[in-house]
PDB file of C-alpha atoms in Angstrom:
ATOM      1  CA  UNK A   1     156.333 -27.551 101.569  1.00  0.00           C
ATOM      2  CA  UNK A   2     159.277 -25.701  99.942  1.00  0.00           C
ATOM      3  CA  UNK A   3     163.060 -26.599 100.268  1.00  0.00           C
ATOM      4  CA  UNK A   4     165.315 -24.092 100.907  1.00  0.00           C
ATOM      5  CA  UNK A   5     166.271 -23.561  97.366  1.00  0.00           C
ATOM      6  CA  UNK A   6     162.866 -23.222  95.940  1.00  0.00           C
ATOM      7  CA  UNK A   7     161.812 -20.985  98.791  1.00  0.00           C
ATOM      8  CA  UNK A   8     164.861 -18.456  98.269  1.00  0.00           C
ATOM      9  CA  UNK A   9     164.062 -18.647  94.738  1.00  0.00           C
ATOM     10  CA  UNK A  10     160.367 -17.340  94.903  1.00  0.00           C
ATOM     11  CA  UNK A  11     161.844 -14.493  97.609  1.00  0.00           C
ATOM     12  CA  UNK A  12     164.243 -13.592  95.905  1.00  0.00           C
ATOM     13  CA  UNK A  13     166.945 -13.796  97.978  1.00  0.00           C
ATOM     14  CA  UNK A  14     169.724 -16.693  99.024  1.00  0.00           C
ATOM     15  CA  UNK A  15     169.623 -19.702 101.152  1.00  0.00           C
ATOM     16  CA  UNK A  16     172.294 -18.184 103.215  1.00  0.00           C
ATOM     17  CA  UNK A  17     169.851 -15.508 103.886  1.00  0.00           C
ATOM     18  CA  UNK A  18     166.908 -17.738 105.002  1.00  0.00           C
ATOM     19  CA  UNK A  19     169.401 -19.355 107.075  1.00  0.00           C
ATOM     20  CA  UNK A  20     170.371 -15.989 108.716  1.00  0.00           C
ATOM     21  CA  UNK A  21     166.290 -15.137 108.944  1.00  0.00           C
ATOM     22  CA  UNK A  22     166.036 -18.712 110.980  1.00  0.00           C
ATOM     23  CA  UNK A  23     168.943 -18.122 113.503  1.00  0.00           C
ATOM     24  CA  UNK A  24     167.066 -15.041 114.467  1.00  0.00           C
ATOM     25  CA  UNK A  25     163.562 -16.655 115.130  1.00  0.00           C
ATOM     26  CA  UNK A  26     162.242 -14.668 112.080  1.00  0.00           C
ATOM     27  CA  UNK A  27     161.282 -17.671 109.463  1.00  0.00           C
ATOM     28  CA  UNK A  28     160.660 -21.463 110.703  1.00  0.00           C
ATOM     29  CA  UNK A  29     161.789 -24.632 109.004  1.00  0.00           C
ATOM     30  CA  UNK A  30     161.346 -28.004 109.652  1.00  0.00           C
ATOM     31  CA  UNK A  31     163.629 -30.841 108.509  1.00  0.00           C
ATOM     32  CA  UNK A  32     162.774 -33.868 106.436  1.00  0.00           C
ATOM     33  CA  UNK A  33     164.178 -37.317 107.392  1.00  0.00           C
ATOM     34  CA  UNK A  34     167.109 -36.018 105.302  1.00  0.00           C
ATOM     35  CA  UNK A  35     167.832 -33.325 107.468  1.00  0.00           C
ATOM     36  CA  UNK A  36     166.297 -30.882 104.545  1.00  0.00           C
ATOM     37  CA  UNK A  37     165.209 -27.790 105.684  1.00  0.00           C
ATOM     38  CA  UNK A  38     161.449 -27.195 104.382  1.00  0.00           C
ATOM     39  CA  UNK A  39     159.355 -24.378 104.728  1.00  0.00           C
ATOM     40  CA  UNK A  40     155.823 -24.163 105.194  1.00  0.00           C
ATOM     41  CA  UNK A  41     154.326 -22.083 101.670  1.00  0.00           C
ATOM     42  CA  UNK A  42     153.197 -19.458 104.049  1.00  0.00           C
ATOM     43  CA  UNK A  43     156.836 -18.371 105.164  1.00  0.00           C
ATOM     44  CA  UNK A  44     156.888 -17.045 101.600  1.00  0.00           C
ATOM     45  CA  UNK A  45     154.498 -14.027 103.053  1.00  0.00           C
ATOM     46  CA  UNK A  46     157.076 -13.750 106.273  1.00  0.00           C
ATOM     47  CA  UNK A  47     160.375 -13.414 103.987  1.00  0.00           C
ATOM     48  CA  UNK A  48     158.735 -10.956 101.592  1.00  0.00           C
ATOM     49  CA  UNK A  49     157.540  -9.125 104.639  1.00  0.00           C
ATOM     50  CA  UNK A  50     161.096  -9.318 106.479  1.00  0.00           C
ATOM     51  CA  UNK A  51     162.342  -8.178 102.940  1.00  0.00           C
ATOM     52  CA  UNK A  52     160.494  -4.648 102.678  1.00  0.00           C
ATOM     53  CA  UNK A  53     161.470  -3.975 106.124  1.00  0.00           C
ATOM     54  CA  UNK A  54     164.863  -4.630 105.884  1.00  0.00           C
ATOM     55  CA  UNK A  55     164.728  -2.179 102.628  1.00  0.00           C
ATOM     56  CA  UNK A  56     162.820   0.748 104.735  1.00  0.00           C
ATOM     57  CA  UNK A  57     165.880   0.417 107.242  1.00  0.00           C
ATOM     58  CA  UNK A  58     163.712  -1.641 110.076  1.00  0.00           C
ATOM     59  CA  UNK A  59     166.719  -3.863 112.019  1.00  0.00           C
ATOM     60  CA  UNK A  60     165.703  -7.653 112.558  1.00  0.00           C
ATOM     61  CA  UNK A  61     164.297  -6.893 116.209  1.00  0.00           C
ATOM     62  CA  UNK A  62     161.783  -4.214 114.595  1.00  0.00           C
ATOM     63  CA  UNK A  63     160.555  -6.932 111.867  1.00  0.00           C
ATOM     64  CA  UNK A  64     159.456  -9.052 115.260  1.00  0.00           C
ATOM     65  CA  UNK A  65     156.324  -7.758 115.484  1.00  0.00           C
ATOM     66  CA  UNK A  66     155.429  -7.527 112.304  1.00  0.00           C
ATOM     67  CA  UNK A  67     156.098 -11.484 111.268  1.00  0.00           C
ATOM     68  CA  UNK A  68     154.283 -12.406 114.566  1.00  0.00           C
ATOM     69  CA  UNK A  69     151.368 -10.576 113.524  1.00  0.00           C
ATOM     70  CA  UNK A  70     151.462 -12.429 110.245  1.00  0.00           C
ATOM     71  CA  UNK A  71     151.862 -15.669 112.667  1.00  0.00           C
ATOM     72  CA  UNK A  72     148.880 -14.415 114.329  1.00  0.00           C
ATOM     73  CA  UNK A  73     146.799 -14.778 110.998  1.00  0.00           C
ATOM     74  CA  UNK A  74     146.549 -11.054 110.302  1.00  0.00           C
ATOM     75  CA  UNK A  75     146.184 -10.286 106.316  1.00  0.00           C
ATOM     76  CA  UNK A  76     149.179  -8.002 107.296  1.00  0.00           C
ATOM     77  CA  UNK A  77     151.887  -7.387 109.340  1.00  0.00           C
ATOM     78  CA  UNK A  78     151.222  -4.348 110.392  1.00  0.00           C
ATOM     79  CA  UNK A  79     147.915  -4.129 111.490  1.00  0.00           C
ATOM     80  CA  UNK A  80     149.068  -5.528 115.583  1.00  0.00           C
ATOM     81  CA  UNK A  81     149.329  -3.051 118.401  1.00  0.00           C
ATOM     82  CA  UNK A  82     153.010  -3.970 119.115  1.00  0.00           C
ATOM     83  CA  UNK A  83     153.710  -3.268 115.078  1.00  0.00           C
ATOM     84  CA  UNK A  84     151.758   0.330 115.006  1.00  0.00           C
ATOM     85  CA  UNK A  85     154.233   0.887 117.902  1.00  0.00           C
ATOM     86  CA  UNK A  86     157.319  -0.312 115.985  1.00  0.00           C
ATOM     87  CA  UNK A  87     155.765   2.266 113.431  1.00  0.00           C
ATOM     88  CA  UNK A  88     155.459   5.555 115.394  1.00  0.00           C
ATOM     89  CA  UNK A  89     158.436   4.927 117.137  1.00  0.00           C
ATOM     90  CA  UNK A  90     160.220   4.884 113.528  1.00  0.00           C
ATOM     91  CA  UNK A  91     158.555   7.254 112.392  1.00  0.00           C
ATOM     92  CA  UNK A  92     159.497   9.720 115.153  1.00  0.00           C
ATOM     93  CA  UNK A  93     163.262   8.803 114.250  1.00  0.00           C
ATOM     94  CA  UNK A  94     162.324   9.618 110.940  1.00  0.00           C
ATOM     95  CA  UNK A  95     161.218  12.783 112.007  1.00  0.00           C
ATOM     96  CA  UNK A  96     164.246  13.469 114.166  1.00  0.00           C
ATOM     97  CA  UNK A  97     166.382  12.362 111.126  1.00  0.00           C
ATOM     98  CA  UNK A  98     164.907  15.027 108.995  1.00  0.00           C
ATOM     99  CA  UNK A  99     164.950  17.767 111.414  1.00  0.00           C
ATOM    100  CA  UNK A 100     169.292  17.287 111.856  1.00  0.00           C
ATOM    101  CA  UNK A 101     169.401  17.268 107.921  1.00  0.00           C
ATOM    102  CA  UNK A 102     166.899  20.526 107.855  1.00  0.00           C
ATOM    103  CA  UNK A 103     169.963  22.253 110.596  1.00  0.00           C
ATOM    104  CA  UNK A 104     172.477  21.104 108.093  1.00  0.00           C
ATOM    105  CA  UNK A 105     171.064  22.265 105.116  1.00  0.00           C
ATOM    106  CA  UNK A 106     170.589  25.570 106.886  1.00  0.00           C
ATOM    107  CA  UNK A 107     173.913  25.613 107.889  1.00  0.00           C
ATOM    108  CA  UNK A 108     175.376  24.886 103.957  1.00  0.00           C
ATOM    109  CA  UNK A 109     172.777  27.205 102.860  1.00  0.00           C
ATOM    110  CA  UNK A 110     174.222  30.060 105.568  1.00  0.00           C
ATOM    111  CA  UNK A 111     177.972  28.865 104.528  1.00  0.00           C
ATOM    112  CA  UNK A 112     177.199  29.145 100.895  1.00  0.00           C
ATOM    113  CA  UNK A 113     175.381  32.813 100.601  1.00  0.00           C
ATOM    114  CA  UNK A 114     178.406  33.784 102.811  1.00  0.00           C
ATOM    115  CA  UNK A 115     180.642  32.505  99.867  1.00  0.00           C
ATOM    116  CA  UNK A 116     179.096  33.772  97.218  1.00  0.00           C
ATOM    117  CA  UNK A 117     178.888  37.120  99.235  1.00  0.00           C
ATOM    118  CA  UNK A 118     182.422  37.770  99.920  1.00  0.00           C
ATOM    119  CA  UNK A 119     183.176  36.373  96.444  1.00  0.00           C
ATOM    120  CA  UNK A 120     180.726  39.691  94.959  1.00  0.00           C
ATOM    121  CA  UNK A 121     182.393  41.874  97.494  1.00  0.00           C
ATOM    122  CA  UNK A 122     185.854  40.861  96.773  1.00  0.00           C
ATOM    123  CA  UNK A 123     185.036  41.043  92.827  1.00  0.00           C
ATOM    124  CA  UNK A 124     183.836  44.632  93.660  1.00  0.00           C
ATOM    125  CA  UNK A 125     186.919  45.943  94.963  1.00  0.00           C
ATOM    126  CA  UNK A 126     189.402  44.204  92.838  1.00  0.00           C
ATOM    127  CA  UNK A 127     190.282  47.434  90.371  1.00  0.00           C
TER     128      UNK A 127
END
């Protein structure tokens, strides 16, 4: 069992943080007789795993699936059905993402050989 200190330590992150993981059902403490928060050596897999999601830009409702299928006693977290799901449908906004920033570049691209066309034509005529 790891105290809240020691477990933050080995993620890499804060207390506060595992706090903030626990009020959203993501990481599980018990307390002592103290009242000491202590953490099972396995929620050291969840946090890492809530970690790298965070860091790809998953939101605490995506990680869900992925720390119950770690729950579940899966050698990953993203091996469950409702996790592939989580994945395509990310994915897909990933997709969608890069197609708006393919019209924009267009568009700059368009703007830009406009620019530099009307800058030649006005350099032309200029005696």
């Amino acid at each position: 069992m790891l105290l809240i200190g020691e477990l933050a330590e080995l993620a890499g992150t804060s207390p506060r943080t595992l706090r903030y993981y626990e009020e959203h059902g993501l990481v599980r403490a018990t307390r002592d007789a103290n009242g000491y928060r202590q953490y099972d050596d396995a929620e050291l897999r969840v946090v890492h795993e809530i970690r790298t999601l965070l860091a790809s830009g998953f939101g605490l409702d995506d990680i869900r699936p992925f720390v119950a299928c770690l729950r579940a006693g899966n050698s990953a977290g993203h091996v469950c059905p409702d996790s592939v799901a989580v994945l395509r449908r990310k994915i897909a906004e990933v997709d969608d993402y890069l197609g708006q920033l393919t019209e924009v570049r267009e568009r700059l691209h368009d703007q830009l050989s406009q620019a530099l066309e009307h800058r030649e034509t006005r350099c032309r005529t200029t005696p």
